[in-house]
Amino acid sequence: MQLTVDTTWWTRYRNPNVNPDLSNFPLAPVIPGLMNGKFAAIPRTNDDLKNADHLKAIAFTAGFHFGTIEQGGTSVYPALAQRVTHPEVLRILLSIGPTEAMHFQTWHDKAGNILPVTDPFTGLTFPDLSTTTDELLQKNKIMPEPTPFLNVRFPRCSIVRPTQTLGAATAALNGFVKSNLFLGQSAAFFNYMQTLAAHADAARRGFGD
């Protein structure tokens, strides 16, 4: 498995001024290199086990990938819950969504334990997050910082973000595709998934977006 991992969620949850629901302000990834190529997240051959720094980079890539996936789930369940019409579907979303947040919190915490290392084969570099003075990167800030919510005029509060419902399912699918998680799948698979996402986004609960 080789992935491109978007780690902007790290700074999104630390930045007190940016809510993606209200702003298109660009966020910096905590591990920029993970967005500049495809990197192994599991050892593929025994050769991947021979170099310690290479193996660490694989493990750290997997750790941030887990965090990326779980932060997406933390957002998409409450986003979709605002659209569903059947009580049982709502129950499913409200039951699974909180577990995604629990997983995210765990992986968010674990990802901060990476050690400084550079993969000798790919050049991918992981920093020492325990020594940074940049508040947007510090590993101990794992709770969502208060941010604008609903309206920039309102007091800031600590929230899951984003939770905008418009296009939420399609955005989630596009995130998976962009990460190369579905690399090698057939055109029929992508067509089917896009149809499912479109149907989910078309659901209406009786009020506006």
GROMACS .gro file of N, CA and C in nm, residues 77 79-91 93 200 203-207:
model
   63
   77TYR      N    1  -1.966   1.173   0.968
   77TYR     CA    2  -2.086   1.116   1.031
   77TYR      C    3  -2.182   1.225   1.079
   79ALA      N    4  -2.194   1.521   0.963
   79ALA     CA    5  -2.238   1.591   0.842
   79ALA      C    6  -2.354   1.518   0.775
   80LEU      N    7  -2.340   1.386   0.761
   80LEU     CA    8  -2.446   1.309   0.696
   80LEU      C    9  -2.568   1.294   0.785
   81ALA      N   10  -2.548   1.293   0.917
   81ALA     CA   11  -2.661   1.279   1.009
   81ALA      C   12  -2.760   1.394   0.994
   82GLN      N   13  -2.714   1.508   0.945
   82GLN     CA   14  -2.802   1.622   0.928
   82GLN      C   15  -2.895   1.606   0.806
   83ARG      N   16  -2.869   1.503   0.725
   83ARG     CA   17  -2.946   1.486   0.602
   83ARG      C   18  -3.040   1.366   0.601
   84VAL      N   19  -3.009   1.264   0.682
   84VAL     CA   20  -3.086   1.140   0.671
   84VAL      C   21  -3.230   1.159   0.718
   85THR      N   22  -3.318   1.074   0.666
   85THR     CA   23  -3.460   1.085   0.699
   85THR      C   24  -3.511   0.965   0.779
   86HIS      N   25  -3.445   0.850   0.772
   86HIS     CA   26  -3.492   0.731   0.841
   86HIS      C   27  -3.430   0.723   0.980
   87PRO      N   28  -3.510   0.704   1.085
   87PRO     CA   29  -3.457   0.702   1.222
   87PRO      C   30  -3.348   0.596   1.243
   88GLU      N   31  -3.360   0.482   1.176
   88GLU     CA   32  -3.260   0.377   1.195
   88GLU      C   33  -3.126   0.418   1.135
   89VAL      N   34  -3.130   0.484   1.020
   89VAL     CA   35  -3.007   0.533   0.959
   89VAL      C   36  -2.943   0.639   1.049
   90LEU      N   37  -3.027   0.726   1.105
   90LEU     CA   38  -2.977   0.827   1.197
   90LEU      C   39  -2.912   0.761   1.318
   91ARG      N   40  -2.975   0.656   1.368
   91ARG     CA   41  -2.919   0.583   1.482
   91ARG      C   42  -2.781   0.525   1.448
   93LEU      N   43  -2.564   0.636   1.223
   93LEU     CA   44  -2.467   0.744   1.212
   93LEU      C   45  -2.427   0.798   1.349
  200ALA      N   46  -2.624   0.985  -0.135
  200ALA     CA   47  -2.615   1.030   0.005
  200ALA      C   48  -2.624   1.182   0.013
  203ALA      N   49  -2.983   1.334  -0.019
  203ALA     CA   50  -3.080   1.315   0.089
  203ALA      C   51  -3.119   1.450   0.149
  204ARG      N   52  -3.243   1.463   0.188
  204ARG     CA   53  -3.290   1.587   0.246
  204ARG      C   54  -3.368   1.559   0.374
  205ARG      N   55  -3.352   1.644   0.473
  205ARG     CA   56  -3.418   1.624   0.600
  205ARG      C   57  -3.534   1.722   0.621
  206GLY      N   58  -3.556   1.808   0.523
  206GLY     CA   59  -3.670   1.898   0.535
  206GLY      C   60  -3.630   2.041   0.568
  207PHE      N   61  -3.496   2.068   0.567
  207PHE     CA   62  -3.453   2.206   0.587
  207PHE      C   63  -3.332   2.231   0.499
   0.00000   0.00000   0.00000
